[in-house]
Coordinates of C-alpha atoms in Angstrom, one line a residue:
I517 CA 0.0 0.0 0.0
C518 CA 2.8 2.3 0.8
Q519 CA 4.5 1.7 -2.5
T520 CA 1.2 2.1 -4.4
Y521 CA 0.7 5.7 -3.0
Y522 CA 4.2 6.8 -1.9
G523 CA 6.5 4.6 -4.0
G524 CA 9.8 5.5 -5.5
E525 CA 13.3 6.1 -4.1
S526 CA 14.4 8.7 -1.7
N527 CA 17.5 10.9 -2.2
G528 CA 19.7 8.2 -0.7
G529 CA 18.5 5.6 -3.2
R530 CA 16.6 3.7 -0.6
L531 CA 12.9 2.8 -1.0
I532 CA 11.0 5.1 1.4
C533 CA 8.6 2.2 2.2
H534 CA 11.3 -0.2 3.3
W535 CA 11.6 1.3 6.8
I536 CA 9.2 4.1 7.5
T537 CA 10.6 6.7 10.0
D538 CA 8.5 9.7 9.1
A539 CA 5.6 9.9 11.5
K540 CA 3.4 11.8 9.1
L541 CA 4.0 9.2 6.3
E542 CA 3.2 6.4 8.8
D543 CA -0.1 8.0 9.7
N544 CA -1.0 8.4 6.0
V545 CA -0.1 4.7 5.3
Q546 CA -2.2 3.6 8.2
R547 CA -5.1 5.6 6.9
R548 CA -4.8 4.1 3.5
N549 CA -4.4 0.6 5.0
A550 CA -7.6 1.1 7.0
E551 CA -9.4 2.1 3.8
W552 CA -8.3 -1.0 1.9
S553 CA -9.1 -3.2 4.9
F554 CA -12.6 -1.9 4.7
Y555 CA -12.8 -2.5 0.9
N556 CA -11.5 -6.1 1.4
S557 CA -14.1 -6.8 4.1
L558 CA -16.9 -5.3 2.0
V559 CA -16.2 -7.3 -1.2
Y560 CA -16.0 -10.5 0.8
L561 CA -19.0 -9.7 3.0
L562 CA -21.6 -9.1 0.2
P563 CA -21.4 -12.6 -1.4
A564 CA -20.7 -14.3 2.0
V565 CA -24.0 -13.1 3.5
I566 CA -26.0 -15.0 0.9
V567 CA -23.6 -17.9 0.6
N568 CA -23.4 -18.5 4.4
T569 CA -27.2 -18.7 4.5
I570 CA -27.3 -21.2 1.6
L571 CA -24.5 -23.4 2.9
G572 CA -25.9 -23.4 6.4
A573 CA -29.1 -24.9 5.1
Y574 CA -27.2 -27.3 2.8
G575 CA -25.1 -28.5 5.8
D576 CA -28.2 -29.2 7.8
R577 CA -29.4 -31.5 5.0
H578 CA -26.2 -33.1 3.8
G579 CA -23.5 -32.7 6.4
W580 CA -20.6 -30.4 6.9
K581 CA -17.7 -32.0 5.1
L582 CA -18.2 -30.1 1.8
N583 CA -18.7 -26.8 3.7
I584 CA -15.5 -27.0 5.6
M585 CA -13.6 -27.8 2.4
L586 CA -15.2 -24.9 0.6
G587 CA -14.1 -22.5 3.4
I588 CA -10.5 -23.8 3.2
T589 CA -10.7 -23.4 -0.6
G590 CA -11.8 -19.8 -0.1
L591 CA -8.7 -19.1 2.0
V592 CA -6.5 -20.5 -0.8
I593 CA -8.2 -18.3 -3.4
G594 CA -7.8 -15.2 -1.2
E595 CA -4.1 -15.9 -0.5
F596 CA -3.4 -16.5 -4.1
G597 CA -4.5 -12.9 -4.8
Y598 CA -1.8 -11.7 -2.4
L599 CA 0.7 -14.0 -4.0
L600 CA 0.1 -12.3 -7.4
V601 CA 0.4 -8.8 -5.8
L602 CA 3.6 -9.5 -3.8
S603 CA 5.3 -11.5 -6.6
K604 CA 8.2 -9.4 -8.1
S605 CA 7.8 -11.1 -11.5
I606 CA 4.0 -10.5 -11.8
H607 CA 3.6 -7.5 -9.4
A608 CA -0.2 -7.3 -10.0
P609 CA -2.0 -4.1 -8.9
Y610 CA -3.3 -4.2 -5.3
W611 CA -6.9 -4.1 -6.5
T612 CA -6.3 -7.7 -7.6
V613 CA -6.8 -8.6 -4.0
L614 CA -10.4 -7.3 -4.1
V615 CA -11.2 -9.5 -7.1
F616 CA -9.9 -12.7 -5.4
G617 CA -11.6 -11.6 -2.2
A618 CA -14.9 -11.4 -3.9
I619 CA -14.4 -14.9 -5.4
A620 CA -13.4 -16.2 -1.9
G621 CA -16.5 -14.7 -0.5
L622 CA -18.5 -17.1 -2.7
T623 CA -17.2 -20.0 -0.7
G624 CA -18.1 -18.6 2.7
Y625 CA -14.4 -17.9 3.4
I626 CA -13.0 -18.4 6.9
S627 CA -16.3 -17.9 8.8
M628 CA -17.7 -20.9 7.0
I629 CA -15.0 -23.1 8.5
Q630 CA -15.9 -22.0 12.1
I631 CA -19.6 -22.3 11.4
S632 CA -19.4 -25.8 10.0
C633 CA -17.0 -27.1 12.6
N634 CA -19.3 -25.9 15.4
A635 CA -22.3 -27.4 13.7
Y636 CA -20.4 -30.7 13.1
L637 CA -19.5 -30.8 16.8
A638 CA -23.2 -30.3 17.7
D639 CA -24.1 -33.1 15.4
I640 CA -21.7 -35.7 16.8
T641 CA -22.1 -34.6 20.5
K642 CA -25.3 -35.3 22.3
D643 CA -24.2 -34.4 25.8
S644 CA -24.5 -30.6 26.3
N645 CA -21.8 -30.6 28.9
L646 CA -19.4 -32.4 26.6
L647 CA -20.3 -30.1 23.8
T648 CA -19.3 -27.1 25.8
I649 CA -15.9 -28.6 26.5
R650 CA -15.4 -29.6 22.8
A651 CA -16.4 -26.2 21.6
G652 CA -14.0 -24.7 24.1
I653 CA -11.2 -26.8 22.8
F654 CA -12.0 -25.8 19.3
S655 CA -12.0 -22.1 20.3
V656 CA -8.7 -22.5 22.1
T657 CA -7.2 -24.2 19.1
Y658 CA -8.2 -21.2 17.0
T659 CA -6.5 -18.9 19.5
F660 CA -3.5 -21.1 19.8
A661 CA -3.1 -21.1 16.1
S662 CA -2.8 -17.3 16.0
V663 CA -0.1 -17.5 18.7
I664 CA 1.9 -20.2 16.8
G665 CA 1.4 -18.3 13.5
G666 CA 2.8 -15.1 15.0
V667 CA 5.8 -17.0 16.4
F668 CA 6.6 -18.7 13.2
A669 CA 6.1 -15.5 11.2
G670 CA 8.6 -13.7 13.3
F671 CA 11.1 -16.7 13.3
F672 CA 11.0 -16.9 9.5
S673 CA 10.7 -13.2 8.8
W674 CA 13.8 -13.4 6.6
L675 CA 11.9 -15.5 4.0
P676 CA 10.5 -13.6 1.0
S677 CA 6.8 -13.0 1.2
V678 CA 6.1 -15.1 -1.8
I679 CA 7.8 -18.1 -0.2
S680 CA 5.8 -17.6 3.0
I681 CA 2.6 -17.6 1.1
D682 CA 3.6 -20.8 -0.8
I683 CA 4.2 -22.5 2.6
E684 CA 0.8 -21.3 3.7
L685 CA -0.9 -22.6 0.6
G686 CA 0.8 -26.0 1.2
L687 CA -0.6 -26.1 4.8
F688 CA -4.1 -25.4 3.4
L689 CA -3.7 -28.3 1.0
V690 CA -2.8 -30.6 4.0
A691 CA -5.9 -29.3 5.8
L692 CA -8.1 -30.1 2.7
L693 CA -6.7 -33.6 2.5
F694 CA -7.2 -34.1 6.2
V695 CA -10.9 -33.0 6.0
Y696 CA -11.5 -35.2 3.0
W697 CA -10.0 -38.4 4.5
R698 CA -10.9 -38.0 8.2
I699 CA -14.3 -36.3 8.5
P700 CA -17.1 -38.5 7.4
E701 CA -20.0 -37.2 5.2
Q702 CA -23.2 -37.5 7.2
T703 CA -26.4 -37.1 5.3
K704 CA -28.8 -35.9 8.0
T705 CA -32.1 -36.3 6.1
L706 CA -33.4 -39.2 4.2
E707 CA -34.1 -38.0 0.7
T708 CA -34.8 -39.9 -2.5
N709 CA -31.9 -39.8 -4.8
R710 CA -32.7 -38.0 -8.0
C711 CA -31.9 -39.7 -11.2
K712 CA -29.8 -36.9 -12.6
S713 CA -28.3 -39.0 -15.4
S714 CA -31.6 -38.7 -17.3
L715 CA -31.7 -35.0 -17.1
S716 CA -30.5 -32.7 -19.8
T717 CA -27.9 -30.0 -19.1
A718 CA -30.5 -27.3 -19.0
Q719 CA -32.6 -29.2 -16.6
S720 CA -29.7 -29.9 -14.3
I721 CA -28.8 -26.2 -14.2
Q722 CA -32.4 -25.4 -13.5
E723 CA -32.5 -27.9 -10.7
F724 CA -29.3 -26.5 -9.3
F725 CA -30.5 -22.9 -9.1
M726 CA -33.9 -24.0 -7.8
E727 CA -32.1 -25.9 -5.0
L728 CA -30.1 -22.8 -4.2
W729 CA -33.2 -20.7 -4.0
L730 CA -35.0 -23.2 -1.8
L731 CA -31.9 -23.3 0.6
L732 CA -31.8 -19.5 0.7
K733 CA -35.5 -19.3 1.6
E734 CA -35.2 -22.0 4.2
G735 CA -32.3 -20.3 5.9
A736 CA -34.1 -16.9 5.9
K737 CA -37.2 -18.4 7.4
T738 CA -35.2 -20.1 10.1
Y739 CA -33.9 -16.7 11.3
M740 CA -37.3 -15.2 11.6
R741 CA -39.4 -18.3 12.5
K742 CA -41.7 -17.8 15.6
R743 CA -40.5 -20.0 18.5
I744 CA -42.0 -21.1 21.8
G745 CA -41.4 -18.6 24.6
Y746 CA -38.4 -16.3 24.2
R747 CA -36.3 -18.6 22.1
R748 CA -36.0 -16.4 19.1
S749 CA -34.8 -13.5 21.4
F750 CA -32.4 -15.9 23.0
I751 CA -30.9 -16.7 19.6
F752 CA -30.4 -13.1 18.4
L753 CA -29.2 -11.7 21.8
S754 CA -26.8 -14.6 22.2
V755 CA -25.4 -13.8 18.7
L756 CA -25.1 -10.1 19.7
A757 CA -23.2 -10.9 22.9
L758 CA -20.9 -13.3 21.1
I759 CA -20.1 -10.9 18.3
I760 CA -19.5 -7.8 20.5
T761 CA -17.1 -9.7 22.8
H762 CA -15.4 -11.4 19.9
T763 CA -14.9 -8.2 17.9
A764 CA -13.7 -6.4 21.0
S765 CA -11.1 -9.1 21.7
I766 CA -9.8 -8.9 18.1
E767 CA -9.5 -5.1 18.2
T768 CA -7.5 -5.2 21.4
R769 CA -5.6 -8.5 21.1
I770 CA -1.9 -8.9 21.8
E771 CA 0.2 -12.1 22.1
L772 CA 0.2 -12.0 25.9
F773 CA -3.6 -11.8 25.9
N774 CA -3.8 -14.8 23.5
N775 CA -1.7 -16.9 25.9
L776 CA -3.9 -15.9 28.9
V777 CA -7.1 -16.6 27.0
I778 CA -5.9 -20.2 26.2
I779 CA -5.1 -20.8 29.9
G780 CA -8.4 -19.2 31.0
T781 CA -10.6 -21.0 28.6
I782 CA -9.2 -24.4 29.3
G783 CA -9.1 -23.8 33.1
G784 CA -12.5 -22.1 33.1
L785 CA -14.2 -25.0 31.3
F786 CA -12.8 -27.5 33.8
L787 CA -13.6 -25.3 36.8
F788 CA -17.0 -24.0 35.9
K789 CA -18.4 -26.8 33.8
H790 CA -16.7 -30.0 35.0
Y791 CA -16.3 -29.1 38.7
F792 CA -19.1 -26.6 39.5
R793 CA -21.5 -27.7 36.7
I794 CA -22.9 -24.2 36.2
R795 CA -25.3 -23.2 33.5
E796 CA -24.1 -22.1 30.1
T797 CA -25.6 -18.7 30.6
S798 CA -23.7 -18.3 33.8
M799 CA -20.5 -19.0 31.9
I800 CA -21.4 -16.5 29.3
L801 CA -21.9 -13.8 32.0
I802 CA -18.5 -14.7 33.5
G803 CA -16.9 -14.3 30.1
I804 CA -18.6 -11.0 29.4
A805 CA -17.7 -9.6 32.8
S806 CA -14.1 -10.7 32.3
S807 CA -13.9 -9.0 28.9
T808 CA -15.7 -5.9 30.0
S809 CA -13.4 -5.4 33.0
R810 CA -10.3 -5.9 30.8
T811 CA -11.3 -3.2 28.3
A812 CA -12.4 -0.8 31.0
V813 CA -9.0 -1.0 32.7
I814 CA -7.2 -0.6 29.4
A815 CA -9.2 2.6 28.9
F816 CA -7.7 4.2 32.0
A817 CA -4.3 2.6 31.8
T818 CA -1.3 4.9 32.2
E819 CA 1.4 2.4 33.3
T820 CA 2.7 -0.8 31.8
W821 CA 1.6 -2.9 34.8
H822 CA -2.0 -1.6 34.2
M823 CA -2.0 -3.3 30.8
H824 CA -0.7 -6.6 32.3
F825 CA -3.4 -6.4 35.0
A826 CA -6.1 -5.7 32.4
N827 CA -5.1 -8.8 30.4
L828 CA -5.2 -10.8 33.6
L829 CA -8.8 -9.7 34.2
G830 CA -9.7 -10.9 30.7
I831 CA -8.5 -14.4 31.3
F832 CA -12.0 -15.9 31.1
S833 CA -13.2 -13.9 28.0
G834 CA -12.7 -17.0 25.9
L835 CA -15.6 -18.8 27.6
V836 CA -18.3 -16.9 25.7
Q837 CA -18.0 -18.7 22.4
P838 CA -18.2 -22.3 23.6
A839 CA -20.9 -21.5 26.1
V840 CA -23.0 -19.8 23.4
V841 CA -22.6 -22.8 21.1
S842 CA -23.7 -25.2 23.8
F843 CA -26.6 -23.0 25.0
I844 CA -28.1 -22.8 21.5
V845 CA -28.2 -26.6 20.9
Q846 CA -28.8 -28.0 24.4
A847 CA -32.1 -29.8 25.2
L848 CA -34.8 -28.1 27.3
F849 CA -36.3 -31.0 29.2
P850 CA -35.7 -34.8 29.3
N851 CA -37.5 -36.7 26.5
L852 CA -39.9 -38.4 28.9
I853 CA -42.2 -35.3 28.9
I854 CA -41.5 -34.2 25.3
S855 CA -42.5 -37.6 23.9
Y856 CA -46.1 -36.9 24.6
S857 CA -46.3 -34.0 22.1
K858 CA -48.5 -35.0 19.2
N859 CA -47.1 -32.4 16.8
I860 CA -43.6 -33.4 15.6
R861 CA -42.5 -29.9 14.7
K862 CA -43.7 -28.4 17.9
K863 CA -42.0 -31.3 19.8
K864 CA -38.7 -30.3 18.3
Q865 CA -39.2 -26.6 19.1
F866 CA -40.1 -27.5 22.7
S867 CA -37.3 -29.8 23.3
E868 CA -34.6 -27.5 22.0
I869 CA -33.9 -23.8 21.5
V870 CA -33.0 -24.8 18.0
P871 CA -34.0 -28.1 16.4
N872 CA -31.2 -30.3 15.1
D873 CA -32.2 -29.7 11.5
E874 CA -31.7 -25.9 11.9
I875 CA -28.4 -25.8 13.9
G876 CA -26.3 -25.1 10.8
Q877 CA -28.6 -22.3 9.6
I878 CA -28.4 -20.6 13.1
F879 CA -24.6 -21.0 13.2
S880 CA -24.5 -19.3 9.7
L881 CA -26.3 -16.4 11.4
F882 CA -23.2 -16.2 13.7
G883 CA -21.0 -15.8 10.6
I884 CA -23.2 -13.3 8.9
A885 CA -23.4 -11.2 12.1
G886 CA -19.7 -11.4 12.5
D887 CA -19.0 -10.2 9.0
F888 CA -21.3 -7.2 9.5
A889 CA -19.9 -6.5 12.9
F890 CA -16.4 -6.5 11.6
V891 CA -17.2 -3.8 9.0
I892 CA -19.4 -1.7 11.3
F893 CA -17.1 -1.8 14.3
N894 CA -14.0 -1.3 12.2
I895 CA -15.5 2.0 10.9
T896 CA -16.9 3.0 14.3
Y897 CA -13.8 2.3 16.4
S898 CA -11.5 4.0 13.9
Y899 CA -13.7 7.1 13.8
I900 CA -14.0 7.3 17.6
Y901 CA -10.3 6.8 18.1
R902 CA -9.5 9.6 15.6
E903 CA -11.9 12.0 17.2
T904 CA -11.0 11.3 20.9
E905 CA -7.3 10.5 20.6
V906 CA -6.2 14.0 21.6
W907 CA -8.2 14.4 24.8
M908 CA -8.6 10.8 25.9
P909 CA -6.7 8.1 24.0
G910 CA -8.5 5.3 25.9
F911 CA -12.0 6.5 25.1
S912 CA -12.5 3.9 22.3
F913 CA -11.8 1.2 24.9
L914 CA -14.3 2.7 27.2
F915 CA -16.9 2.7 24.4
I916 CA -16.2 -1.0 23.8
A917 CA -16.6 -1.7 27.5
A918 CA -20.0 0.1 27.4
L919 CA -21.1 -2.1 24.5
E920 CA -20.0 -5.2 26.3
A921 CA -21.9 -4.1 29.5
I922 CA -25.0 -3.7 27.4
A923 CA -24.5 -7.3 26.0
G924 CA -24.0 -8.4 29.6
I925 CA -27.4 -6.9 30.6
A926 CA -29.1 -8.7 27.7
M927 CA -27.5 -12.0 28.7
L928 CA -28.6 -11.5 32.3
W929 CA -32.2 -11.3 31.1
I930 CA -31.6 -14.5 29.0
H931 CA -30.2 -16.1 32.1
V932 CA -33.3 -15.3 34.2
Q933 CA -35.7 -16.3 31.5
S934 CA -33.9 -19.5 30.7
C935 CA -33.9 -20.5 34.3
K936 CA -37.7 -20.0 34.5
E937 CA -38.1 -22.1 31.4
G938 CA -35.8 -24.8 32.6
I939 CA -33.2 -24.4 29.9
G940 CA -29.7 -25.6 30.8
R941 CA -30.6 -27.3 34.1
R942 CA -27.8 -28.7 36.1
S943 CA -27.1 -32.3 35.7
V944 CA -29.2 -34.4 38.1
N945 CA -27.6 -36.8 40.5
E946 CA -27.7 -40.6 39.9
P947 CA -30.8 -41.5 42.1
L948 CA -32.9 -38.8 40.4
R949 CA -31.5 -39.8 37.0
S950 CA -32.6 -43.4 37.7
T951 CA -36.0 -42.2 38.7
I952 CA -36.4 -40.3 35.5
S953 CA -35.3 -43.4 33.6
I954 CA -38.0 -45.4 35.3
I955 CA -40.6 -42.8 34.5
G956 CA -39.5 -42.8 30.8
K957 CA -39.8 -46.6 30.6
I958 CA -43.2 -46.7 32.4
S959 CA -44.5 -43.8 30.3
S960 CA -43.9 -45.8 27.2
A961 CA -46.6 -48.2 28.5
M962 CA -49.0 -46.3 26.2
D963 CA -47.6 -48.6 23.5
P964 CA -49.9 -51.7 23.4
T965 CA -46.9 -54.0 22.9
F966 CA -45.4 -52.7 26.1
T967 CA -48.7 -53.1 28.0
N968 CA -48.7 -56.8 27.4
D969 CA -45.2 -57.1 28.8
L970 CA -46.1 -54.9 31.8
K971 CA -48.8 -57.3 32.9
N972 CA -46.1 -60.0 33.5
K973 CA -44.0 -57.7 35.7
Q974 CA -44.4 -57.2 39.5
L975 CA -44.3 -53.4 40.2
S976 CA -43.8 -51.9 43.6
I977 CA -46.2 -49.3 45.0
Y978 CA -43.6 -46.7 44.3
D979 CA -43.3 -47.8 40.7
M980 CA -47.0 -47.7 40.3
A981 CA -47.1 -44.2 41.8
L982 CA -44.5 -43.1 39.2
A983 CA -46.4 -44.7 36.4
R984 CA -49.6 -43.0 37.5
N985 CA -47.9 -39.6 37.8
A986 CA -46.3 -40.0 34.3
Q987 CA -49.7 -40.8 32.9
K988 CA -51.3 -37.7 34.4
N989 CA -48.4 -35.5 33.2
A990 CA -48.9 -36.9 29.7
E991 CA -52.3 -35.4 29.4
F992 CA -51.4 -31.9 28.4
D993 CA -53.7 -29.0 28.0
E994 CA -54.0 -28.4 24.2
R995 CA -52.8 -24.9 24.6
W996 CA -49.7 -26.0 26.5
L997 CA -47.3 -25.9 23.6
E998 CA -48.3 -22.3 22.9
S999 CA -47.7 -21.0 26.4
F1000 CA -45.3 -21.5 29.3
P1001 CA -45.1 -22.9 31.9
A1002 CA -47.0 -26.1 31.5
R1003 CA -50.4 -26.6 33.0
Y1004 CA -50.9 -30.1 34.3
R1005 CA -54.1 -31.7 35.4
D1006 CA -55.0 -31.3 39.1
G1007 CA -54.3 -34.3 41.2
S1008 CA -52.1 -35.7 43.9
F1009 CA -48.9 -37.7 43.3
Y1010 CA -50.9 -40.9 43.7

């Protein structure tokens, strides 16, 4: 960028962009760099918004292997644009990066990788507690990769930029092969295979675009669909909290903070989820409080130790992402009550915040919101910093802390409402779990084949009481699914 706008040689015969010492030139280059960063984000964002919606719906139907590979392919395409620009033999103009960025956006780019990986974890993990831990490990791996990438970039800084990009492209190829060989393709819906061999080329193209349109409509409807209770609000407010904290951490991240986040995320998952077994919403609140306190201290920092103390306060900020993932997909109540619902669609909405066949589409909303947030916050933070740098350099951090505090208030409301609706209940102890298991087995006595077997069994008075109570609870008010809490028939335990 510097050579594009201020290229040429100085009086000493040295390129002025090789080592910038002029403060005014540095400010101008930074301003130009911010402009091009905005352009890069914009050309990638516009196609990615639509593509993420389509691929999210596609993944819910056909699995996530292809989506992950498409995201990695998008990274390859984007980096190839930089390869052409930085190559001394080709030396393409910098706007070439925009062209390749737009093409990369058609694959979903890097956000599609994170969306698909989280959805894949949700598919293969049925235990919400285990899902929180796995999502946390995945988040830590992302952070750890940025640390390792920075270390290797500094260690091999003597290499030409083109060689560095070649190495990067080689690693992307390894990632593609790993996904292709190691991640199984899981078709999640039973669909009749179409006999495409009998279709003409025109018919095949028409079928393809019709499928794309249906996937786009399906994804858009998922975002706005009415859900029981406050579940739709839970989704959008959780996305808002995740995006604000994630964007704030990116805007203020340093290598020391990355290392602390890795330690805090792993330790926090073990401490809060494995040992204390707290709700996911509680973990989100802890993460937001940690991130908010960090940015607030940075805003008023005047000494070096203030920055170290601030980063120590933000040690648990990495808990937000895995906790939000688990909160969205976890079950509401045990299946023994849900099984009495007569409407299959309503049964899925009642049992989960998001049904299994919509998880990918909701996660694609995370990616779309993240793309928009990056562009909006990049403009907002840059403008606020330029306007307030003279009289209070840390005001932009104070503004970020205020946004995180608002997100924390929203999550506090979600926490209270989810507690009322029974979402994210603590794991029950073994005696109670055994009792629930007994109720589930006895409640299936509504099946005639089970009734015949039940006559041959000797039940205790307590088992008979549980069976009677399960039968009463099965007789729902018809308006039950449209309201909360449930209204059961009057009657004693016996």
